[in-house]
Short mmCIF file of N, CA, C and O in Angstrom, two decimals:
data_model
loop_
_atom_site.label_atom_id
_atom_site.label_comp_id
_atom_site.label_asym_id
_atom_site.label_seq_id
_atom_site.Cartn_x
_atom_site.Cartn_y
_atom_site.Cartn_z
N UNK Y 79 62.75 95.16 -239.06
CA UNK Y 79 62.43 94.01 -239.92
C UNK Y 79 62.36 92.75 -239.07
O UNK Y 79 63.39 92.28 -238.58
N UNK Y 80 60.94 92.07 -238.87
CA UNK Y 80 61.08 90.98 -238.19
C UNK Y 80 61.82 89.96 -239.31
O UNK Y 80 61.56 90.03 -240.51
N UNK Y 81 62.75 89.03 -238.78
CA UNK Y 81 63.09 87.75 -239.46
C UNK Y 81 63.95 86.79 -237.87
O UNK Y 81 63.79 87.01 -236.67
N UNK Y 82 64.72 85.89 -238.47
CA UNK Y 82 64.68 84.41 -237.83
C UNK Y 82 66.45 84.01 -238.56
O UNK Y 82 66.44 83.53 -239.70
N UNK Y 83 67.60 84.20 -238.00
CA UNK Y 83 68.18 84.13 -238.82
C UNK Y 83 69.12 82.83 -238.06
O UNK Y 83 69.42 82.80 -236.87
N UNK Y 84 69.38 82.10 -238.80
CA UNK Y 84 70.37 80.59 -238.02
C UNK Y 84 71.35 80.64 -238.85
O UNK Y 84 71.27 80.73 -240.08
N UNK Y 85 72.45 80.57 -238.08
CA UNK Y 85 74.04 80.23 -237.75
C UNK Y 85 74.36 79.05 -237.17
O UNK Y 85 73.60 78.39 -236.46
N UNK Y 86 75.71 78.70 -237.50
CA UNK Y 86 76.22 77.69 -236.65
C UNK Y 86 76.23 76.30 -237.07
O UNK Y 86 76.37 75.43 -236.22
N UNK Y 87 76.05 75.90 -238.69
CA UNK Y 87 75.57 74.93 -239.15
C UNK Y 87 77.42 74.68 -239.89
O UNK Y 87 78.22 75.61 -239.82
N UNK Y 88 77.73 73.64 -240.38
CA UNK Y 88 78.96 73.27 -240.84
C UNK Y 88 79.10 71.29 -240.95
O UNK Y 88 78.31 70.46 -240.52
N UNK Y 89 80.36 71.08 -241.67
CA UNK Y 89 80.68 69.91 -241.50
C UNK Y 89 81.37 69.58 -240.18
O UNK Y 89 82.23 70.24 -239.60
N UNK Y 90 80.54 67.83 -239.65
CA UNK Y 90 81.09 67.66 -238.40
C UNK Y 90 81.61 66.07 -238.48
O UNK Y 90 80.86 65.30 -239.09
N UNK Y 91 82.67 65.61 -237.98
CA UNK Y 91 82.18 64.28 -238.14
C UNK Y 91 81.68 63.08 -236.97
O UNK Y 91 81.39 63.31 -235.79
N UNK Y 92 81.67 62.00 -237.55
CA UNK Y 92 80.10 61.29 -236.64
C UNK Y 92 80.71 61.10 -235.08
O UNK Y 92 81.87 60.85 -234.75
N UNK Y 93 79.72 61.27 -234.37
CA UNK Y 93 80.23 61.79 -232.33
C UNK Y 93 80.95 62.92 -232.50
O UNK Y 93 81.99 63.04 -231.86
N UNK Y 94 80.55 63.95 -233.39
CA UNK Y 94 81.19 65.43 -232.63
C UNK Y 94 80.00 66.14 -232.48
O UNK Y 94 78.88 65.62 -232.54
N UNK Y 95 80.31 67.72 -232.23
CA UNK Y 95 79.19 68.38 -231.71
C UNK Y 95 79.02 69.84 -232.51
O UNK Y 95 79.92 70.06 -233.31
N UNK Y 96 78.30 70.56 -232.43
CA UNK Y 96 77.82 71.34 -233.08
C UNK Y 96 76.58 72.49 -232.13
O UNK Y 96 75.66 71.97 -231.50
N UNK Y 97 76.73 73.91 -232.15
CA UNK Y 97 75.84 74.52 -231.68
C UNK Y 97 75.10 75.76 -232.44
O UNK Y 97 75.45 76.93 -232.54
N UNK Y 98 73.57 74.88 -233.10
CA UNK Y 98 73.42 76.13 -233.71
C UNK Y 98 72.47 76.88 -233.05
O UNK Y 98 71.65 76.54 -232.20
N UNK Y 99 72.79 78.33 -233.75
CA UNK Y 99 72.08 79.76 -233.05
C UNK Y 99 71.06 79.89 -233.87
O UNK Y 99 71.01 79.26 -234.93
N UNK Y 100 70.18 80.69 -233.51
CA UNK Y 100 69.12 81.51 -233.94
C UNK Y 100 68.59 82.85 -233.69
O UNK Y 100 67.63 82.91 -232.92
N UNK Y 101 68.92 83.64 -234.05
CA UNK Y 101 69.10 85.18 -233.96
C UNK Y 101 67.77 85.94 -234.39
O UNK Y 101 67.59 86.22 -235.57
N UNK Y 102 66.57 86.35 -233.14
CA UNK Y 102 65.59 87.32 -233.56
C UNK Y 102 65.83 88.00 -233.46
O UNK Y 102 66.53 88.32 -232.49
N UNK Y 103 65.32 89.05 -234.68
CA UNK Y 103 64.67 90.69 -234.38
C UNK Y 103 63.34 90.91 -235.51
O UNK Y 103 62.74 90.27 -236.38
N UNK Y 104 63.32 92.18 -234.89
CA UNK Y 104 62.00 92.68 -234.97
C UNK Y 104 61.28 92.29 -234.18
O UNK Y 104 60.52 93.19 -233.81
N UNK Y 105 61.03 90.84 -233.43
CA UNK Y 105 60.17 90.54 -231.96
C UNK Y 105 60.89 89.96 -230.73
O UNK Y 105 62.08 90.23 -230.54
N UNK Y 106 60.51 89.53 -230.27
CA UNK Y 106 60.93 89.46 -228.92
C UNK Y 106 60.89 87.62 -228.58
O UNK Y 106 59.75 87.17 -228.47
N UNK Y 107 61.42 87.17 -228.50
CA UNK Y 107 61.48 85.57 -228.52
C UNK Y 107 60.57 85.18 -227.20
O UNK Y 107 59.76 84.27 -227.38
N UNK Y 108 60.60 85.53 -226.41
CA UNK Y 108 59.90 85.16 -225.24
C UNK Y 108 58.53 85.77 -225.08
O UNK Y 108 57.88 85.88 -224.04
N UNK Y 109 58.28 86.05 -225.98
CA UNK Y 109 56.88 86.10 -226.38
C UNK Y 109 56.12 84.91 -227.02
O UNK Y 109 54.95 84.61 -227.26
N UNK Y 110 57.27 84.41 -227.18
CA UNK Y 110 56.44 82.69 -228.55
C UNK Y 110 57.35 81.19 -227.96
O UNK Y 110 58.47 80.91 -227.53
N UNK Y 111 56.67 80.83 -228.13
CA UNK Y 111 57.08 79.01 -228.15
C UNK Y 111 58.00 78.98 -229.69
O UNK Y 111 57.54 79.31 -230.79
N UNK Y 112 59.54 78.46 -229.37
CA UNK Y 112 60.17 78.45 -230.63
C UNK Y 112 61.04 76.95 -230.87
O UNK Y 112 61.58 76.51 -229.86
N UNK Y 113 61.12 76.53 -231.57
CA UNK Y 113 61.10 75.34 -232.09
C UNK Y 113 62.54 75.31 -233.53
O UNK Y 113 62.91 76.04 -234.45
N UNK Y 114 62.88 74.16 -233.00
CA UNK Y 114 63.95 73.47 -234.28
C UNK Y 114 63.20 72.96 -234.95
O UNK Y 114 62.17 72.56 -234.40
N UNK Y 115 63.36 72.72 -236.56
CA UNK Y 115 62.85 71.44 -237.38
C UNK Y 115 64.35 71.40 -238.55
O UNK Y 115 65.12 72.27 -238.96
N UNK Y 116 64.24 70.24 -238.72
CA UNK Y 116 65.06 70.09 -239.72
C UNK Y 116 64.79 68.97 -241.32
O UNK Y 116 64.26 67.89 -241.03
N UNK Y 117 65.02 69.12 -242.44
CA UNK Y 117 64.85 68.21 -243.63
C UNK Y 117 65.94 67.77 -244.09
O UNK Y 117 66.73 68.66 -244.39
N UNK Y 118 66.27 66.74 -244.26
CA UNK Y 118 67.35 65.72 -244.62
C UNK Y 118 66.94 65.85 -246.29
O UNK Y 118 65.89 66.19 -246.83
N UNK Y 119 67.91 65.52 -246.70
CA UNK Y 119 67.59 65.55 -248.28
C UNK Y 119 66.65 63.98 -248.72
O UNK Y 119 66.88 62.84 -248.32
N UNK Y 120 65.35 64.56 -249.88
CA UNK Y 120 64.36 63.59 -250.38
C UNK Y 120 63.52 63.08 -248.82
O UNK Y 120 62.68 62.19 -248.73
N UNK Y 121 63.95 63.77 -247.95
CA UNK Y 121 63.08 63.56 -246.63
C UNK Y 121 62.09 64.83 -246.24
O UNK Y 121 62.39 65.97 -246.61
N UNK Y 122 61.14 64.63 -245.63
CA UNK Y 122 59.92 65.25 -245.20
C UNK Y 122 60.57 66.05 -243.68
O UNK Y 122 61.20 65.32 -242.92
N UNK Y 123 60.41 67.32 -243.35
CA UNK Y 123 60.38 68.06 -242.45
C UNK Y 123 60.28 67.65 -241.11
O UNK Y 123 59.14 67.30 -240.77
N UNK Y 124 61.11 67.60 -240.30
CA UNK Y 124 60.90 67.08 -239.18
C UNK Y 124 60.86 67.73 -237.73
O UNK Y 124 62.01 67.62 -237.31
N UNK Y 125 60.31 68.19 -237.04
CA UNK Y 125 59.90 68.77 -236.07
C UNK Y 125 61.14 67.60 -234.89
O UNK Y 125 61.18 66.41 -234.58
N UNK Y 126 62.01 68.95 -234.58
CA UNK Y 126 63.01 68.45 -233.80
C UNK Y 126 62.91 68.57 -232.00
O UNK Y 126 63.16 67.70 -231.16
N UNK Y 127 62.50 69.79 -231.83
CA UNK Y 127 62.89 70.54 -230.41
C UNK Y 127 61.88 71.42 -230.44
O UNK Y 127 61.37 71.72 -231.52
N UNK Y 128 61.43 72.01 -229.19
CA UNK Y 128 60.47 73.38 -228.88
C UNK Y 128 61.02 73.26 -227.30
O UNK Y 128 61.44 72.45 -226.47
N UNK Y 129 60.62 74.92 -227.56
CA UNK Y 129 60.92 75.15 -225.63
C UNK Y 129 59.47 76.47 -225.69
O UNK Y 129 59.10 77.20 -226.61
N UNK Y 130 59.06 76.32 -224.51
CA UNK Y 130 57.59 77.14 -224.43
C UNK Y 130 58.57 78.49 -223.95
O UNK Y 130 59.72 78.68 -223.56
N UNK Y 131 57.16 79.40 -224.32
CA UNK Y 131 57.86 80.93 -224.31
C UNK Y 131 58.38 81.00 -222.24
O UNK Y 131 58.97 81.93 -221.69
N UNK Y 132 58.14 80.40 -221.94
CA UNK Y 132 58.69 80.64 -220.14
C UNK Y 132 59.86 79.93 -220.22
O UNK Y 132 60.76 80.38 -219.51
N UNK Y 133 60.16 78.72 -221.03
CA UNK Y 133 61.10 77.94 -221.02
C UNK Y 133 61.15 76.83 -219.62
O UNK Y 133 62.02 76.18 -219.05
N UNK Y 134 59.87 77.04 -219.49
CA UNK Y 134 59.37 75.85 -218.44
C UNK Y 134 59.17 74.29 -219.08
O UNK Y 134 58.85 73.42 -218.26
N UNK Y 135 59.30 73.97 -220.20
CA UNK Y 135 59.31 73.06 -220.79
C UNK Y 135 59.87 72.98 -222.01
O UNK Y 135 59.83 73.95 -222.77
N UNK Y 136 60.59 71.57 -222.42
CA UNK Y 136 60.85 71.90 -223.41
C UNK Y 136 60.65 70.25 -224.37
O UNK Y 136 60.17 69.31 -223.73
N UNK Y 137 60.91 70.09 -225.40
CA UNK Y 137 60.11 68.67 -225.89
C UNK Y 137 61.39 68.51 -227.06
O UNK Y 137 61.92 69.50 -227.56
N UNK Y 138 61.81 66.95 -227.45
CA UNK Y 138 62.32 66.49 -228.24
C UNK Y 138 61.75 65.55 -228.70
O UNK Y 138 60.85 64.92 -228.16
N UNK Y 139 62.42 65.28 -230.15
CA UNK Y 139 61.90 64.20 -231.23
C UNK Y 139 62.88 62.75 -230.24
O UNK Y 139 63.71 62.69 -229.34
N UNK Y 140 62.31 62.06 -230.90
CA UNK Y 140 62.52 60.70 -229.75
C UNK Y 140 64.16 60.31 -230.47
O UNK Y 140 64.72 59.32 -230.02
N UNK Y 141 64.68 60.93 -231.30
CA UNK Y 141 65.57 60.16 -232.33
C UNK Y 141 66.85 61.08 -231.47
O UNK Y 141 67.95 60.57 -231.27
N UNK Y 142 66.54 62.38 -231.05
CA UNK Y 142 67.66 63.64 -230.31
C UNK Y 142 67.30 63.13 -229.09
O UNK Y 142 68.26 63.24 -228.32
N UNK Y 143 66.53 62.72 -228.67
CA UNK Y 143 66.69 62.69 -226.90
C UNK Y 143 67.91 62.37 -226.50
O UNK Y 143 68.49 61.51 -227.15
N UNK Y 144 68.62 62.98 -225.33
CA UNK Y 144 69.85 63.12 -224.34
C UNK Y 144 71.10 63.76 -225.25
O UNK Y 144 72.16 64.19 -224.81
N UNK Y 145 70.69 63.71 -226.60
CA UNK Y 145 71.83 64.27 -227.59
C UNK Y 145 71.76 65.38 -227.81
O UNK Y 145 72.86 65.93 -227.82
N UNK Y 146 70.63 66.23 -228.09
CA UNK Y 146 70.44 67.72 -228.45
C UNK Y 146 69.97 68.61 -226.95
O UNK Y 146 69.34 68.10 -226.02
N UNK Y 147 70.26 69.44 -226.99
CA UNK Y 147 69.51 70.50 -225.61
C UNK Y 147 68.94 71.34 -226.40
O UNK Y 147 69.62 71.44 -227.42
N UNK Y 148 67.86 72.11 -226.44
CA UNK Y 148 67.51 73.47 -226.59
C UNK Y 148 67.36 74.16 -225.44
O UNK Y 148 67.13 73.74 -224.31
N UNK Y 149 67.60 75.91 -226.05
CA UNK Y 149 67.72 76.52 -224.95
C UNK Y 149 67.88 78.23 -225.67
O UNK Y 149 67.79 78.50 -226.87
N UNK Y 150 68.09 79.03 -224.74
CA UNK Y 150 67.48 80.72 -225.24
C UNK Y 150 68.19 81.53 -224.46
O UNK Y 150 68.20 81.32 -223.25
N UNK Y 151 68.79 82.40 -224.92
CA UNK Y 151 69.08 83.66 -224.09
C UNK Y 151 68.83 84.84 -224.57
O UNK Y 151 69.41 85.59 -225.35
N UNK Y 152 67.05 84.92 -223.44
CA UNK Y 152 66.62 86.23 -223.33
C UNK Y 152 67.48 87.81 -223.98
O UNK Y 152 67.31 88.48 -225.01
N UNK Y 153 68.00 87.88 -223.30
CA UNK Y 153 69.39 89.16 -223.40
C UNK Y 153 69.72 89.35 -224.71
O UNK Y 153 69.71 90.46 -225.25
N UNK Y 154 70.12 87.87 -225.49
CA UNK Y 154 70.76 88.32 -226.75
C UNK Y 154 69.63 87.77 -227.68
O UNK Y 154 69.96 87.41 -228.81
N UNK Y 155 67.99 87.65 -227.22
CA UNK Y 155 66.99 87.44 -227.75
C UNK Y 155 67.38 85.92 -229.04
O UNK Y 155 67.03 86.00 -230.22
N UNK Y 156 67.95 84.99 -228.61
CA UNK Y 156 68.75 84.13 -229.53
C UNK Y 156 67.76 82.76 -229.25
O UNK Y 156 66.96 82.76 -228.31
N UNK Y 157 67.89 81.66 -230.11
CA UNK Y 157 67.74 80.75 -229.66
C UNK Y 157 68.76 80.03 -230.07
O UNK Y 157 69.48 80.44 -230.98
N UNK Y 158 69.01 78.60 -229.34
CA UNK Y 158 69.93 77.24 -229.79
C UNK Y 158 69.75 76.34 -229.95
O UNK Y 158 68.58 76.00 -229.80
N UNK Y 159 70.44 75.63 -230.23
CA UNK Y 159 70.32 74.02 -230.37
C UNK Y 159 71.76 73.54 -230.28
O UNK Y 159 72.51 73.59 -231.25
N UNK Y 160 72.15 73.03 -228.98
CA UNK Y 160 72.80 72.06 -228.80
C UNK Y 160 73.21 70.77 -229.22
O UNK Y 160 72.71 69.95 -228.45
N UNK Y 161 73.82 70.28 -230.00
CA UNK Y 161 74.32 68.95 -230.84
C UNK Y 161 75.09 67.80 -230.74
O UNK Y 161 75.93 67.57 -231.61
N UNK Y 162 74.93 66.97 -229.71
CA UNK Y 162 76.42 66.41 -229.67
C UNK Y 162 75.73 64.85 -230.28
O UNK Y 162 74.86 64.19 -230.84
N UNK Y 163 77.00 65.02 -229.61
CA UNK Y 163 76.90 62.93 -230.18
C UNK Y 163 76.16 62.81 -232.14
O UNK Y 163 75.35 62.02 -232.62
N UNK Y 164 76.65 63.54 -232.53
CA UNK Y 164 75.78 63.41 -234.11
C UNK Y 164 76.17 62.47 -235.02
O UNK Y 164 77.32 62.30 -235.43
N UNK Y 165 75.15 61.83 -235.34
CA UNK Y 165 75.06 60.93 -236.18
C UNK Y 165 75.07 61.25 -237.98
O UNK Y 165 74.53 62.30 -238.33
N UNK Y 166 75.49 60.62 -238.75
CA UNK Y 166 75.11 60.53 -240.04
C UNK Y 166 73.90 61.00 -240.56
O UNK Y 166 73.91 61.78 -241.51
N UNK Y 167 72.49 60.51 -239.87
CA UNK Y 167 71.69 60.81 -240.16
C UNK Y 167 71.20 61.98 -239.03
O UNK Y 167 70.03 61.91 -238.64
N UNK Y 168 71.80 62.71 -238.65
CA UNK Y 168 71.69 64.05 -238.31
C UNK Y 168 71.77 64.94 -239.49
O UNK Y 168 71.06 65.94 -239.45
N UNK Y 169 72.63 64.73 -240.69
CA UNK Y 169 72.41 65.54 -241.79
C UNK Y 169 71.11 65.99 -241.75
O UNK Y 169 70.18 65.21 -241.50
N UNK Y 170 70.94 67.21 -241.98
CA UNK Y 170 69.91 68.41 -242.76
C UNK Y 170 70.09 69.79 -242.63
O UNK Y 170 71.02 70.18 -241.91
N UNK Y 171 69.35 70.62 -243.21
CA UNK Y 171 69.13 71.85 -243.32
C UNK Y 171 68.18 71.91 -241.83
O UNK Y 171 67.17 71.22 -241.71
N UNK Y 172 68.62 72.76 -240.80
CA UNK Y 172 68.10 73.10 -240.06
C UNK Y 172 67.22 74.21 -239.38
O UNK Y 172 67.92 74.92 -238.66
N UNK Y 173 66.40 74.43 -239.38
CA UNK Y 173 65.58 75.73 -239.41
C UNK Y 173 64.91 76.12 -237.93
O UNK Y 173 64.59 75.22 -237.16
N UNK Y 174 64.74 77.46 -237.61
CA UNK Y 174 63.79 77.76 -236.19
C UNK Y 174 62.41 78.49 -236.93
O UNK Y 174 61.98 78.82 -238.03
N UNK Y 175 62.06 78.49 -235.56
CA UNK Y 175 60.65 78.91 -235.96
C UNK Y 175 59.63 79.64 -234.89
O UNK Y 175 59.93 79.22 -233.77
N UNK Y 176 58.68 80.46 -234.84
CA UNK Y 176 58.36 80.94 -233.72
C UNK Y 176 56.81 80.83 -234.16
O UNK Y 176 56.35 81.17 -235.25
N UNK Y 177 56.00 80.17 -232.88
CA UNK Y 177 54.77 79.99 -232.74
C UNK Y 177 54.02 80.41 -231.22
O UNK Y 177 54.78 80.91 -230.39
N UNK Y 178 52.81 80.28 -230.87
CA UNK Y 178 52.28 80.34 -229.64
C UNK Y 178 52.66 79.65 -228.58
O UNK Y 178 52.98 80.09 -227.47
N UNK Y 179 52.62 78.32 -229.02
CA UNK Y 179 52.53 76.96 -227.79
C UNK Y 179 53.35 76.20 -228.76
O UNK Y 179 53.47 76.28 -229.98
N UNK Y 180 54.12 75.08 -227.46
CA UNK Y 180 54.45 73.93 -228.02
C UNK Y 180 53.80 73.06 -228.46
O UNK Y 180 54.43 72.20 -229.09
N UNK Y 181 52.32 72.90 -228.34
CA UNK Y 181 51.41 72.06 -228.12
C UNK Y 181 51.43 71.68 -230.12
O UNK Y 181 51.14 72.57 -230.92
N UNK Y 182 51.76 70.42 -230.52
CA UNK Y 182 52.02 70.30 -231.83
C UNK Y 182 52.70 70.95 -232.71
O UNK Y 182 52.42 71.24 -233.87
N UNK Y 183 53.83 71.23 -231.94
CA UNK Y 183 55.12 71.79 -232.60
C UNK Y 183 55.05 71.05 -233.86
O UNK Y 183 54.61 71.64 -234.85
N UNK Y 184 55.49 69.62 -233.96
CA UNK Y 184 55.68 69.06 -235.02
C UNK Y 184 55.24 68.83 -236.46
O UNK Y 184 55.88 68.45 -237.44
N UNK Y 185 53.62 69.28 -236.26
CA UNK Y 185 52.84 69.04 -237.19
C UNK Y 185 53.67 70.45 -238.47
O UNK Y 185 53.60 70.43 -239.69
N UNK Y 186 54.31 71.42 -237.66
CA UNK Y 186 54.97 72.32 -238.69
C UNK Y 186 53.83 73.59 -239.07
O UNK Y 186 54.18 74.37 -239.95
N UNK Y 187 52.74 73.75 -238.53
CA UNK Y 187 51.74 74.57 -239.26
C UNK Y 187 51.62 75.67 -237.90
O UNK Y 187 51.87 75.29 -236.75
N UNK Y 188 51.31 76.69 -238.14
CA UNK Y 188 50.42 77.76 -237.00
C UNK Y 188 51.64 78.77 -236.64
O UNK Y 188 51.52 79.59 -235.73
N UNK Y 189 53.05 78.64 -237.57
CA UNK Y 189 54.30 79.53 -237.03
C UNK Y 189 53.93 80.81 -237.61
O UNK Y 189 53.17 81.04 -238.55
N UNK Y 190 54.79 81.81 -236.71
CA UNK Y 190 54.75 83.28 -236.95
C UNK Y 190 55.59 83.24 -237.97
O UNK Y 190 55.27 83.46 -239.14
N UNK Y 191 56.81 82.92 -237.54
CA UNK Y 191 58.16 83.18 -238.54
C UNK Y 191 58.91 81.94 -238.34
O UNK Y 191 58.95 81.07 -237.48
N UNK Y 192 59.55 82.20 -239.55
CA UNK Y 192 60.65 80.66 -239.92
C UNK Y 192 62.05 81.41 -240.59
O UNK Y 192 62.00 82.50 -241.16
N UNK Y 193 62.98 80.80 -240.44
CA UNK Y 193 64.31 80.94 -240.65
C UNK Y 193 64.32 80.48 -241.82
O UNK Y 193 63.37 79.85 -242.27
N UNK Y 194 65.94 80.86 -242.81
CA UNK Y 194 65.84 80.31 -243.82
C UNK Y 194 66.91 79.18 -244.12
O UNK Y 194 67.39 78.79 -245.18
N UNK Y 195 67.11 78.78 -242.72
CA UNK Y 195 68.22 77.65 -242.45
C UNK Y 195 69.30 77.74 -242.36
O UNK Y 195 69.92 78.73 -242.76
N UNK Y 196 70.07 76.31 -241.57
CA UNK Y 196 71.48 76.24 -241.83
C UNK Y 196 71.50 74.97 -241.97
O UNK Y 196 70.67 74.20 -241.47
N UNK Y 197 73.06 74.46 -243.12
CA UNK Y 197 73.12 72.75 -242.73
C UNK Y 197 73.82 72.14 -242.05
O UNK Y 197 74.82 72.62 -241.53
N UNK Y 198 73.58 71.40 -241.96
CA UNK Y 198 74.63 70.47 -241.04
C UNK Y 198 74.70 69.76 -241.50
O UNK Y 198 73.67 69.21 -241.90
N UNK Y 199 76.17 69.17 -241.81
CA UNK Y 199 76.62 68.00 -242.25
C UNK Y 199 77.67 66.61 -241.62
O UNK Y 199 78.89 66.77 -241.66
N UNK Y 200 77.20 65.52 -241.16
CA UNK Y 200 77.82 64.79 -240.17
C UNK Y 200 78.35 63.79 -241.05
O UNK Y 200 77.50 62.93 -241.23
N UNK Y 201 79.44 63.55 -241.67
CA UNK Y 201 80.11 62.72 -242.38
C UNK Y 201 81.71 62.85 -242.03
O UNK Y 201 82.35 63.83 -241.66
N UNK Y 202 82.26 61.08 -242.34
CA UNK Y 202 83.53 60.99 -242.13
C UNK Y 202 84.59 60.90 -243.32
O UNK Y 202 85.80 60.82 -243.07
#
């Protein structure tokens, strides 16, 4: 059964950290460009993170830069997302996703598979 499954989501509060997973099967992750997005509540989908299927590159939303890492291990076919320093408005439901290229990760359209989330919640 291919699916996309994310872990690792919980209450944190504001400057702590958080690491969520993303667990394929049925394919093979390094076959696809895979990507974070996350939706804040009454907010629109937001294209967070991608790392290309070599993991020769990888791209953030300008709001996570130096705060989030993405990153993959082959072996346990997983992906992550690294969290620190989180803000308040880090709240959302966080989701992965697997596509071809990074090339317009954000726009949200052209994915193989999508997760059915986790949240995160950054409040004091």
């Amino acid at each position: 059964q291919v699916q996309l499954v994310e872990s690792g989501g919980g209450l944190v509060q504001p400057g702590g950290s958080l690491r969520l997973s993303c667990a394929a099967s049925g394919f093979t992750l390094t076959d696809y460009a895979t990507a974070w997005f996350r939706q804040a509540p009454g907010k629109e989908r937001e294209g967070v993170s991608c790392i290309t299927s070599s993991e020769r590159t990888t791209y953030y939303v300008d709001s996570v830069k130096g705060r989030f890492t993405i990153s993959r291990d082959n072996a346990k076919n997983t992906l992550y997302l690294q969290m620190n320093s989180l803000k308040p408005e880090d709240t959302a439901v966080y989701y992965c996703a697997a596509r071809g290229t990074c090339t317009g990760y954000s726009l949200g359209y052209g994915y193989h598979y999508w997760g059915k989330g986790t949240l995160v919640t950054v409040s004091s």
